[in-house]
Short mmCIF file of C-alpha atoms and ligand atoms in Angstrom, two decimals:
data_model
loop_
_atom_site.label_atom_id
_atom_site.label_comp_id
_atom_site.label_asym_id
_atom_site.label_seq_id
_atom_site.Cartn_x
_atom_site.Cartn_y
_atom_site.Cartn_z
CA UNK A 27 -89.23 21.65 105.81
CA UNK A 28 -91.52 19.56 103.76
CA UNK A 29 -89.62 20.99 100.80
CA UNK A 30 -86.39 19.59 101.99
CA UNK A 31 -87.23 16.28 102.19
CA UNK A 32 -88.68 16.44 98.53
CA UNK A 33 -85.58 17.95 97.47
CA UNK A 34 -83.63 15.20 99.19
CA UNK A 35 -85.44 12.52 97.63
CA UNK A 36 -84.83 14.29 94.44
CA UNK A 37 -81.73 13.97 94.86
CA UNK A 38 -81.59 10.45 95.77
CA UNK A 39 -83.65 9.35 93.50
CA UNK A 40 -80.80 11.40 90.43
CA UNK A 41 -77.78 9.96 92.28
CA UNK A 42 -79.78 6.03 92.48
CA UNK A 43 -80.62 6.17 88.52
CA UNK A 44 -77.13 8.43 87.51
CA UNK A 45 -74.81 5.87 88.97
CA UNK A 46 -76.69 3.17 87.64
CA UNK A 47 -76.86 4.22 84.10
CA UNK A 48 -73.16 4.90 84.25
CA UNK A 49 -72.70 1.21 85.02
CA UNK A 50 -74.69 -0.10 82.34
CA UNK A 51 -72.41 2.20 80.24
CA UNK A 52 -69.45 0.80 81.25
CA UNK A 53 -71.17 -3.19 80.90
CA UNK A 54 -72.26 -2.17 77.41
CA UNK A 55 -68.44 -0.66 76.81
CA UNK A 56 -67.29 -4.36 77.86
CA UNK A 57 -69.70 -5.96 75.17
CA UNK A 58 -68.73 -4.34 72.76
CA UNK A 59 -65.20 -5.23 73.34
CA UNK A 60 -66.24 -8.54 71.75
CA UNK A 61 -66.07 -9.19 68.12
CA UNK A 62 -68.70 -8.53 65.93
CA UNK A 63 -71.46 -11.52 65.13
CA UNK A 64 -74.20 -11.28 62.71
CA UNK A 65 -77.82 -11.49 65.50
CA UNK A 66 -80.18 -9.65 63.32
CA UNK A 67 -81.94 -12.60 61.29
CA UNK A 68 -84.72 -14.26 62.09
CA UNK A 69 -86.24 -11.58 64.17
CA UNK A 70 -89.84 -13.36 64.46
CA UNK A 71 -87.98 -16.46 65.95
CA UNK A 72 -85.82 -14.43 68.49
CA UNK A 73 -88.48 -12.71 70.25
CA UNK A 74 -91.00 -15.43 70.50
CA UNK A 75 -87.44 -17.26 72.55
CA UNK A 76 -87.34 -13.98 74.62
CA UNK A 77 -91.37 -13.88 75.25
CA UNK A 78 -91.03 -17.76 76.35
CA UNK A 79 -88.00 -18.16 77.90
CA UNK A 80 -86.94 -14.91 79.28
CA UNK A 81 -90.30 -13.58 80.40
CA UNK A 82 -91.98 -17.05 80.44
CA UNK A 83 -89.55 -18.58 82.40
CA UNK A 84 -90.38 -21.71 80.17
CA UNK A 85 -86.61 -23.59 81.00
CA UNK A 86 -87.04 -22.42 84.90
CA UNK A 87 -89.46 -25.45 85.33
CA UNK A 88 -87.66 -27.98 84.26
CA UNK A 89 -86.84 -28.32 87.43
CA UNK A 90 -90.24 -27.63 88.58
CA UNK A 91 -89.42 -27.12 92.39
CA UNK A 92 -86.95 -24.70 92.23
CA UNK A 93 -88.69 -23.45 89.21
CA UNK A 94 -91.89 -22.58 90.65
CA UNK A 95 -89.70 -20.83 93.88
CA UNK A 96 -88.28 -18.50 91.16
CA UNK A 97 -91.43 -17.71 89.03
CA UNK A 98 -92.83 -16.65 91.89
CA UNK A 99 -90.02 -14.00 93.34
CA UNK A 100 -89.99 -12.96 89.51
CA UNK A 101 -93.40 -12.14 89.13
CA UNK A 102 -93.85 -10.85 92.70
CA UNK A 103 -90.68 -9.03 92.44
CA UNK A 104 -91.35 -7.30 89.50
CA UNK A 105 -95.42 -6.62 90.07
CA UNK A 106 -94.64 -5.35 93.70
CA UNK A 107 -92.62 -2.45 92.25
CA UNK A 108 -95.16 -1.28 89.93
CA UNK A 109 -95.72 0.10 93.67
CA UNK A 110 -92.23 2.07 93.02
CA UNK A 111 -93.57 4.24 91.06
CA UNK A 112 -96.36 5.43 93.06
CA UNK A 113 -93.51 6.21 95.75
CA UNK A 114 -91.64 8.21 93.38
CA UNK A 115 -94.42 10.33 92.59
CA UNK A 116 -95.37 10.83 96.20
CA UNK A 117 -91.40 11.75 96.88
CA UNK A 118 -91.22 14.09 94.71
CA UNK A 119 -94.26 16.10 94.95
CA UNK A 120 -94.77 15.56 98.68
CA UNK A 121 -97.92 13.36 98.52
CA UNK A 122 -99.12 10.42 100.32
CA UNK A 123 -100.53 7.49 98.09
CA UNK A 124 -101.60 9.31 95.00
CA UNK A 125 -103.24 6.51 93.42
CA UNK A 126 -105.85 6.17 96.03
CA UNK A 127 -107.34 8.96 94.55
CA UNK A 128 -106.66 8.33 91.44
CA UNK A 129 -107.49 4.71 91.19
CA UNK A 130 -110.30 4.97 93.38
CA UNK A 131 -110.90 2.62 96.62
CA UNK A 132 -111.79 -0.72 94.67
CA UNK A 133 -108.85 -0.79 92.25
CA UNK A 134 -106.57 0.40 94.76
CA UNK A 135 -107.90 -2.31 97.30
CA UNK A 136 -107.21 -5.16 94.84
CA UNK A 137 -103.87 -3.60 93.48
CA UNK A 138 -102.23 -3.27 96.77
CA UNK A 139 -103.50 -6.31 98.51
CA UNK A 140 -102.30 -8.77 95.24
CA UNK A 141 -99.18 -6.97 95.90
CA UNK A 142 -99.36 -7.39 100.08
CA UNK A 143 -100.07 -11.74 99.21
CA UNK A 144 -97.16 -11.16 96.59
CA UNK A 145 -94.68 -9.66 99.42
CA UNK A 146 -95.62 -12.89 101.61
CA UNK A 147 -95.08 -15.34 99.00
CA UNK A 148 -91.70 -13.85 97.90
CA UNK A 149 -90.49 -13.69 101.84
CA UNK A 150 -91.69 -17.42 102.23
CA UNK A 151 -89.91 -18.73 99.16
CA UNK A 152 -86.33 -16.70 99.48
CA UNK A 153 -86.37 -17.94 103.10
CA UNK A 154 -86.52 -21.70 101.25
CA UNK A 155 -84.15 -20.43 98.72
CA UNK A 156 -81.56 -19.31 101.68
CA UNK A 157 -81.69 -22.84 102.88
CA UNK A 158 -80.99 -24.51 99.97
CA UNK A 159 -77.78 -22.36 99.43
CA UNK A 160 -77.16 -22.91 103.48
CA UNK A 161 -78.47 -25.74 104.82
CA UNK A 162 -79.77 -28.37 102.51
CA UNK A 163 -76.45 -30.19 101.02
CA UNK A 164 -77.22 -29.40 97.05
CA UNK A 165 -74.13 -29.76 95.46
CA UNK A 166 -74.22 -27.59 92.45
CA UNK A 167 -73.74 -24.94 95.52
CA UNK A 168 -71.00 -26.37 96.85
CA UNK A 169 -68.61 -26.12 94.36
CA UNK A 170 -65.13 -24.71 94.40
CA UNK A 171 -66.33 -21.70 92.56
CA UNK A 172 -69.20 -21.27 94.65
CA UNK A 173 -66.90 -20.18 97.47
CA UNK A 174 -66.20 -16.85 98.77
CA UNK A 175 -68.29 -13.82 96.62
CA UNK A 176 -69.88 -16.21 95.11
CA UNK A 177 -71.76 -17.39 97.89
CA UNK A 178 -72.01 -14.32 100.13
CA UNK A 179 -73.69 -12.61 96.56
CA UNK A 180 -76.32 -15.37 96.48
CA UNK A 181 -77.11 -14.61 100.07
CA UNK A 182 -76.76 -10.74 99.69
CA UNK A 183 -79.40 -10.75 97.36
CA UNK A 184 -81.61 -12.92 99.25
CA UNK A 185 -81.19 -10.86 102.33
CA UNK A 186 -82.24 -7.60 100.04
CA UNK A 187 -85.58 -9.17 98.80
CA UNK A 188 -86.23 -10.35 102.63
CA UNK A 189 -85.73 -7.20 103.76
CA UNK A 190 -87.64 -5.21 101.06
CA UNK A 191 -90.39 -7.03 101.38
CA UNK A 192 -91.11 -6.61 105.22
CA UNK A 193 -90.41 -3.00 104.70
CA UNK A 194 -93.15 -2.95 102.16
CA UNK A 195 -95.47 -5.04 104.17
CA UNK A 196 -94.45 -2.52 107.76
CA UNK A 197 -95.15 0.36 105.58
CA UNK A 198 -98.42 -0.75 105.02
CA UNK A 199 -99.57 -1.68 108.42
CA UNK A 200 -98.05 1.24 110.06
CA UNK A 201 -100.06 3.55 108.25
CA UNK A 202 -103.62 4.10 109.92
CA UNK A 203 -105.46 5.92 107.35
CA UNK A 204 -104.69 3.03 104.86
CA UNK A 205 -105.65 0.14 107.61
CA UNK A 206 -108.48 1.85 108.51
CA UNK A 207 -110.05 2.21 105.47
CA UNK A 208 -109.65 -1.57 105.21
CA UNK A 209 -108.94 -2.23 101.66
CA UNK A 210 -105.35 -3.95 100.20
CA UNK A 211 -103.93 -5.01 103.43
CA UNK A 212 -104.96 -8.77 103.76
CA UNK A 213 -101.39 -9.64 105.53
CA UNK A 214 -100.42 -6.29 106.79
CA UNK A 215 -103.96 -6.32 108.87
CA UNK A 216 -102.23 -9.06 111.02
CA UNK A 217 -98.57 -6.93 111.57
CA UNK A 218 -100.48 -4.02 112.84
CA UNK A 219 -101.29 -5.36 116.28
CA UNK A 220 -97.65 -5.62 116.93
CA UNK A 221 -97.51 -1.83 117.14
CA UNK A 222 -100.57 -1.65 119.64
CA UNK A 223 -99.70 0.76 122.32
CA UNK A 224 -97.30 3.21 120.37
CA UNK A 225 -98.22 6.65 120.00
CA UNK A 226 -99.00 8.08 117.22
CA UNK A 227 -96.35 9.72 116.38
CA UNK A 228 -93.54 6.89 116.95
CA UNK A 229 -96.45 4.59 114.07
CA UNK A 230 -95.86 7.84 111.77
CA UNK A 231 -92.08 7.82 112.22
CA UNK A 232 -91.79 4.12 111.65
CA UNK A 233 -94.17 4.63 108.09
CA UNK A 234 -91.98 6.96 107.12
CA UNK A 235 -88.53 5.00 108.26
CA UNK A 236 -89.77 2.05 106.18
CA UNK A 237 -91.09 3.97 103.37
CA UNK A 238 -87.59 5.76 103.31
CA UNK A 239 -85.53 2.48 103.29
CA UNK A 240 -87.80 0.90 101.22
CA UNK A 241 -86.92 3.36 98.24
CA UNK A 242 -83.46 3.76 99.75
CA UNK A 243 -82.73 0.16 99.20
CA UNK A 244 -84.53 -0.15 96.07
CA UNK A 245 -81.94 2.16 94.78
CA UNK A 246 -79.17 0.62 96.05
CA UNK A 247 -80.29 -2.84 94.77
CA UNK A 248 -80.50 -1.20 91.56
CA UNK A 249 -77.12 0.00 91.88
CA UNK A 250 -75.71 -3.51 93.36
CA UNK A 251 -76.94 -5.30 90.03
CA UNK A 252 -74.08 -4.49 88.23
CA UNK A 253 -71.83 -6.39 90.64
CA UNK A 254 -74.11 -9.25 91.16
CA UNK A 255 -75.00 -12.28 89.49
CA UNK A 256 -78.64 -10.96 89.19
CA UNK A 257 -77.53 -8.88 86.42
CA UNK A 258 -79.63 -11.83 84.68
CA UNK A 259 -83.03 -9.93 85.51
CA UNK A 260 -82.09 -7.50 83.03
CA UNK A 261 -79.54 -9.18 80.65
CA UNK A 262 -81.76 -12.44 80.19
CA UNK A 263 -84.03 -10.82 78.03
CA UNK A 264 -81.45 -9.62 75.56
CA UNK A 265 -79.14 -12.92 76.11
CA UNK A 266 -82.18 -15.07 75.67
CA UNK A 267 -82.85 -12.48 71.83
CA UNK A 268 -79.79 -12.99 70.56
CA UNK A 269 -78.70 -16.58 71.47
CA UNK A 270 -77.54 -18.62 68.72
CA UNK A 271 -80.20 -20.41 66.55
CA UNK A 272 -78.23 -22.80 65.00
CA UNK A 273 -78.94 -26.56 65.29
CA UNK A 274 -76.79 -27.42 68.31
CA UNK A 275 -73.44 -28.81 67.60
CA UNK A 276 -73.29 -26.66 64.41
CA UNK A 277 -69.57 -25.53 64.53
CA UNK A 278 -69.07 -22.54 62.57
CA UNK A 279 -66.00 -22.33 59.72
CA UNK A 280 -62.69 -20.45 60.01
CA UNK A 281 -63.15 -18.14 56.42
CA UNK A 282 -59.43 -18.21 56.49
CA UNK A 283 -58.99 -21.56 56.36
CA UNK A 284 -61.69 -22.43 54.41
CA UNK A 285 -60.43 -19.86 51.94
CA UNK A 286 -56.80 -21.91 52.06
CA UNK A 287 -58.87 -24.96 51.21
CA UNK A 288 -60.51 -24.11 48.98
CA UNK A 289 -57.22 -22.66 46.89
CA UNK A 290 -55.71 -25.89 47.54
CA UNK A 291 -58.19 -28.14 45.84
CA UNK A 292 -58.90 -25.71 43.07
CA UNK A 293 -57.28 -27.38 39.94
CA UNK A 294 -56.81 -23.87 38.23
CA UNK A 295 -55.39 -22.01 41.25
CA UNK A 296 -52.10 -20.60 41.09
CA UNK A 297 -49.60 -21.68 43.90
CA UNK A 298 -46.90 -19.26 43.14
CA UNK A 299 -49.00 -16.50 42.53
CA UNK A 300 -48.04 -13.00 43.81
CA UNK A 301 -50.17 -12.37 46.83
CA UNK A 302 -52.46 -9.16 46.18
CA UNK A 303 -51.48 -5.61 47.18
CA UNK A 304 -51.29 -4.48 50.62
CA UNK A 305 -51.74 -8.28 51.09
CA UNK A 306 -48.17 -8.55 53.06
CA UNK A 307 -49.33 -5.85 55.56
CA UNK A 308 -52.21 -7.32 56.77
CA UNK A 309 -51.93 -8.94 60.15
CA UNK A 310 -53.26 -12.64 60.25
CA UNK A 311 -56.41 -12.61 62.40
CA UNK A 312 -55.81 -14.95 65.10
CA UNK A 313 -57.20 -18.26 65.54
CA UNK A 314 -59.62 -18.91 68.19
CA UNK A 315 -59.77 -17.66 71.61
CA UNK A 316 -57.36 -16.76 74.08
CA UNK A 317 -58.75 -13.85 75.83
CA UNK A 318 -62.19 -12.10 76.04
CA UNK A 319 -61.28 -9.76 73.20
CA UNK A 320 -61.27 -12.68 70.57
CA UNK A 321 -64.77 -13.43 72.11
CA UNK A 322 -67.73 -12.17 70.39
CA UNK A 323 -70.37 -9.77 72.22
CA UNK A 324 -72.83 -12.22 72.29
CA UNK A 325 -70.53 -14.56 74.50
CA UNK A 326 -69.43 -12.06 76.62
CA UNK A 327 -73.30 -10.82 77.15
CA UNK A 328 -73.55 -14.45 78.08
CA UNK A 329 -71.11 -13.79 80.50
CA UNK A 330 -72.67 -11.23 82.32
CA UNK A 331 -76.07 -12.92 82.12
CA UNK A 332 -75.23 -16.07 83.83
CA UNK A 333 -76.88 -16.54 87.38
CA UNK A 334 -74.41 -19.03 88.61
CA UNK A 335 -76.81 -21.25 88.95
CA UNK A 336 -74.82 -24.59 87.94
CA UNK A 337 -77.63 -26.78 86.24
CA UNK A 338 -75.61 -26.37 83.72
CA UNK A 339 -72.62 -28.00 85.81
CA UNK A 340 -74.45 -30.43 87.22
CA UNK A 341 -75.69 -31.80 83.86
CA UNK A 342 -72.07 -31.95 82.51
CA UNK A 343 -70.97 -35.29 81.93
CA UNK A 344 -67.23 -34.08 82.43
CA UNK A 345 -68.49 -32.94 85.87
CA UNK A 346 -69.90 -35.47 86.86
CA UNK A 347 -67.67 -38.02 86.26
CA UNK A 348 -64.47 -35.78 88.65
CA UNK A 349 -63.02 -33.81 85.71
CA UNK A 350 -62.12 -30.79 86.31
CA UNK A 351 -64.19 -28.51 84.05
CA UNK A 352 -67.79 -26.75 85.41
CA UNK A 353 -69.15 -24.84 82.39
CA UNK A 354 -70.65 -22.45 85.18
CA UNK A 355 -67.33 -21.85 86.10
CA UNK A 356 -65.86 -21.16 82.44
CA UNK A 357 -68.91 -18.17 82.68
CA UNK A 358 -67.83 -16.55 85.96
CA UNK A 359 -63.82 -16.54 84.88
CA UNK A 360 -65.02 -15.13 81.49
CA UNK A 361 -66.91 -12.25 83.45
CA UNK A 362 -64.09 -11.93 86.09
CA UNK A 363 -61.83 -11.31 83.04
CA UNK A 364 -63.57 -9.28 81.15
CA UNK A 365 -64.79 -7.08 84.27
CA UNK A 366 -60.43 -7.30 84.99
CA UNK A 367 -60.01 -5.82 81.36
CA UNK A 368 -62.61 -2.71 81.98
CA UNK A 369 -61.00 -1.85 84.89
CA UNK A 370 -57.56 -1.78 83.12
CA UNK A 371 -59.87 0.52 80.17
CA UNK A 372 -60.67 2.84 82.83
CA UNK A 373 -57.66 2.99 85.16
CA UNK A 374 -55.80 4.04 82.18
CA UNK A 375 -57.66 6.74 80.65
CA UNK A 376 -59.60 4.54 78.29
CA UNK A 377 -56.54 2.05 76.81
CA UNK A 378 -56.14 -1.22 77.86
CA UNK A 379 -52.56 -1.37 78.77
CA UNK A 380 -50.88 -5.34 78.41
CA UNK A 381 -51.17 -6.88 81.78
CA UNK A 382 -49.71 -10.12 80.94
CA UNK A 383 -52.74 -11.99 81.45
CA UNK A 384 -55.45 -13.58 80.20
CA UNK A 385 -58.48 -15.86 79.87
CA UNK A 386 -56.52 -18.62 78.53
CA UNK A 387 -54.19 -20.24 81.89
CA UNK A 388 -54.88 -17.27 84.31
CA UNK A 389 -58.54 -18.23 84.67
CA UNK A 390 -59.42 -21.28 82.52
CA UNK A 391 -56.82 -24.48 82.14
CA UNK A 392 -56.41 -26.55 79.26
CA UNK A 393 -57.32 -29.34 81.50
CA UNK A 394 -60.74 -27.77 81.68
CA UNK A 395 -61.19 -27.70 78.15
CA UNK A 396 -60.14 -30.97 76.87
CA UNK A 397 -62.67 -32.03 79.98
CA UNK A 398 -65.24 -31.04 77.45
CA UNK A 399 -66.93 -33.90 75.81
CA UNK A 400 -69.13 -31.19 73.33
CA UNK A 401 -72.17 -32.65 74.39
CA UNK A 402 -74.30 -29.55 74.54
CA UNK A 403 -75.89 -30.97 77.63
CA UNK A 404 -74.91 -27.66 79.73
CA UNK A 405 -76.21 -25.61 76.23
CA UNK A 406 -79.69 -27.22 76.96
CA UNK A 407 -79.80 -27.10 80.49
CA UNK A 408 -79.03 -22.79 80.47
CA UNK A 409 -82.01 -21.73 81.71
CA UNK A 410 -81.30 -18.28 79.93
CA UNK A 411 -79.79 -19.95 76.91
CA UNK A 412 -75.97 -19.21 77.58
CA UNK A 413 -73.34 -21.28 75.67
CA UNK A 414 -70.43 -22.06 77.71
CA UNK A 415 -69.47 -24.77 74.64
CA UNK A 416 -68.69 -22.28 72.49
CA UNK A 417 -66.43 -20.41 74.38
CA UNK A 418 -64.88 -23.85 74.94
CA UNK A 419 -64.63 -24.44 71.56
CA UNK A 420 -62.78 -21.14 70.58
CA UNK A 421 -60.13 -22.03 73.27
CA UNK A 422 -59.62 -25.37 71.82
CA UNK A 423 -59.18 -23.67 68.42
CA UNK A 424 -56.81 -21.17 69.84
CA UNK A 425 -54.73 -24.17 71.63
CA UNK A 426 -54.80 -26.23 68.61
CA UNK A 427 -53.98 -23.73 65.75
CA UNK A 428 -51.93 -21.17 67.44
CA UNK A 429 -49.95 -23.55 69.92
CA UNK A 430 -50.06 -26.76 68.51
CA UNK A 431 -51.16 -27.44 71.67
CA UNK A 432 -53.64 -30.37 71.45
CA UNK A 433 -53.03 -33.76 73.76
CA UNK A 434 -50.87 -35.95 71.99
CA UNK A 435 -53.73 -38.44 71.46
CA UNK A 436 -55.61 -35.82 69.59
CA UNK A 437 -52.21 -34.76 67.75
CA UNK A 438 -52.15 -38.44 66.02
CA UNK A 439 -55.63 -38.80 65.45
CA UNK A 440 -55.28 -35.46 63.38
CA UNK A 441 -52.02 -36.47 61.54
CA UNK A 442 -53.98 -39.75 60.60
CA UNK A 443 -56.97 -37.57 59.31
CA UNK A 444 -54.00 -35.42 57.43
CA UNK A 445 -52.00 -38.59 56.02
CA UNK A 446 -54.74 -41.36 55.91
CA UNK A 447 -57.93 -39.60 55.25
CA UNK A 448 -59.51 -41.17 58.37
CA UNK A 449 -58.70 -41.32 62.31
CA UNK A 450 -56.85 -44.78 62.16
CA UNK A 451 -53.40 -45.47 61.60
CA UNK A 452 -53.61 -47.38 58.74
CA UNK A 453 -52.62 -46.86 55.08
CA UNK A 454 -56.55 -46.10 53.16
CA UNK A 455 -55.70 -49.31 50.59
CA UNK A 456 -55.15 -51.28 53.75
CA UNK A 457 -58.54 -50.57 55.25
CA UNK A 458 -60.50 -53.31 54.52
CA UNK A 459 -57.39 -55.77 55.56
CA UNK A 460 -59.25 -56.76 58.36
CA UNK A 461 -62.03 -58.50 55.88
CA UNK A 462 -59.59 -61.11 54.81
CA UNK A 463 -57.81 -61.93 58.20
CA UNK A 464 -58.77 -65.53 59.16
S1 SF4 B 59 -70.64 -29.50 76.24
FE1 SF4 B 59 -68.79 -29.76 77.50
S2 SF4 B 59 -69.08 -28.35 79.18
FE2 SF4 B 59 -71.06 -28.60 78.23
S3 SF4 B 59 -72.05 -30.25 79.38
FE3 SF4 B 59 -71.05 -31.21 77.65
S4 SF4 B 59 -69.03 -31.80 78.43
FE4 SF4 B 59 -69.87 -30.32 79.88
S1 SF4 B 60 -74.41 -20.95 82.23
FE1 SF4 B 60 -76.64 -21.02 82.50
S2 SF4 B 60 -76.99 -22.97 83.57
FE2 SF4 B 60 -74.84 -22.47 83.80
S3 SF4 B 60 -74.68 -21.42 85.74
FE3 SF4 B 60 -74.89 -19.85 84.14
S4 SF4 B 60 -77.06 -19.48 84.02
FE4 SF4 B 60 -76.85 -21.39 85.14
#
């Protein structure tokens, strides 16, 4: 009997991990739909940002209230399931709290109990974090976007770590060899009265209910990741490696283009010469962005990392003054799209079969782009250094060299820049007209 319950675990614990590394195939499939970008220099640089702002949580605490809340389900949430793997072992092989022995009383104590305080602080501050997303009137989670999924995933999650945490603390004070010997349980000592009275039997069945759903649910949190927003607890570390370095508001060049340039003010350069061979064959690449595909990986990483948690929107300028664009929401509808695309990969066997969509009008409006002032603001405000801008900007690019789609005022202002070497409609001798008026 004993053996079937280790064999069941066992098998849990195969399908739990299986399905999940499956998943993280098929989000590192949708990466890599992305085109390429050069992440690979300044190594030194990109892992002191991951050490400080990924594991540090150094941007978190710019907000310092809401900051501190998180640092402390991050640390607690992560430290608490060091106590995982002491479950694992005991599933498997059918014992009960291995390290006791291992570790000795002492160690154990401390380990345990750090974890037992850890478990109360978590509960205390997702029970504030649930009211801010439900109660307290904080706009950035009351957007449009916000609505729906959105907002039931926030609370999902929130319901999971709740949840997890009582188990872990239940499990604890429901055992009575582990109260007993009265080391690690400084807040489960005060849930075991509530079971005063039961026999011993229905105390045993209860440890081993919550020690069951405790693992159970770990699993399936580990599983629900993938469709969640909390993603971020394993894609910020990566996101945070290979976000761009470059000075803000560095725009990168079109080689194309710059190529064309170039020919055109080279005095030796041959206008009518014959193009090279093969060169008639080669398809244009396309200018800017119009769907995830003419993304790079790095944005659409940036994608999947985003928590949805809108300091970035409710930094924006645009935003804030009623236009329609939310750089948060230019994330989600570049993950909704791109998650859209993999499911087209895998319905059909691995293709992606035209749908007549894309980013471009099915998700994000040209409204929403020309919103964008390019301040950087949201860029700065990331908290796991995501850059909605430069998504943005590839749109723009698209709109503008593929369509010829830019507002009208822009359209002038670039024919002046064309004709008059400068944004103004005036002739360059007659600039400095205004100098002589009376
Ligand atoms: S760069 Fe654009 S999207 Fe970002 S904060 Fe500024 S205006 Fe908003
Ligand atoms: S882009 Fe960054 S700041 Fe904006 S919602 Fe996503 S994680 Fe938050």
């Amino acid at each position: 009997m004993q053996y079937l319950t280790n064999i069941f675990f066992i098998i849990a614990l195969i399908a739990g991990i299986g399905f999940f590394v499956m998943n993280i195939k098929k989000l590192s499939r949708n990466i890599k739909l992305g085109k390429d970008v050069n992440r690979t220099d300044r190594k030194s640089e990109r892992l002191k940002n991951m050490m400080m702002i990924a594991l540090g949580q150094s941007k978190m605490v710019k907000r310092p209230f809401s900051g501190f809340l998180h640092i402390i389900v991050y640390v607690g949430f992560i430290i608490i399931n060091i106590e995982v793997l002491e479950i694992i072992i005991d599933g498997i092989f059918g014992t009960h709290r291995i390290f006791l022995g291992v570790l000795g009383d002492a160690f154990y104590g401390f380990l345990i109990g750090t974890f037992e305080i850890l478990a109360a602080l978590v509960f205390v501050a997702v029970v504030i974090f649930w009211l801010r997303r439900n109660v307290s009137n904080i706009k950035r989670f009351l957007s449009k976007e916000m609505k729906g999924w959105p907002k039931n995933d926030g609370n999902y999650i929130l319901y999971f770590e709740m949840v997890l945490m009582t188990l872990f603390l239940v499990m604890n004070a429901t055992d009575p060899t582990f109260q007993q010997a009265g080391i690690g349980n400084p807040i489960s000592q005060f849930i075991t009265p509530l079971f005063d009275g039961f026999s011993a039997d229905t105390i045993h069945a209860i440890e081993r209910t919550a020690w069951w759903i405790h693992i159970l649910g770990i699993l399936v949190f580990l599983n629900y990741l993938y469709y969640s927003k909390h993603l971020h607890i394993l894609l910020a570390f990566p996101n945070t490696y290979f976000a761009n370095l470059n000075p803000k508001g560095q725009f990168n060049n079109l080689e194309s283009v710059t190529n064309e340039v170039k020919l055109m003010m080279d005095p030796d350069a041959d206008p009518y010469a014959m193009p090279e061979e093969g060169a008639e064959e080669t398809v244009p690449e396309k200018f800017g962005a119009s769907d995830v595909t003419d993304l790079n990986w790095v944005q659409l990483l940036n994608a999947y990392t985003c928590t949805e948690c809108g300091r970035c929107t409710s930094s924006c300028p645009a935003n804030l003054t009623g236009k329609k664009l939310s750089p948060r929401k230019i994330m989600m509808d570049t993950r909704d799209r791109l998650e859209e695309v993999g499911r087209n990969i895998d319905t059909n066997n691995g293709v992606f079969v035209d749908d007549n969509k894309q980013l471009l009008n099915d998700y994000i409006s040209p409204e929403e782009l020309w919103a964008c002032t390019s301040c950087n603001a949201c860029v700065e405000e990331c908290p796991v250094n995501i850059d909605p801008l430069s998504i943005i900007m590839d749109m723009r690019r698209y709109l503008v060299m593929e369509q010829s789609a830019a507002p009208q005022e822009l359209n002038m202002m670039m024919t002046n820049v064309e004709n008059n070497g400068a944004p103004w409609q005036y002739n360059q001798q007659d600039r400095l007209n205004w100098a002589n008026e009376e």
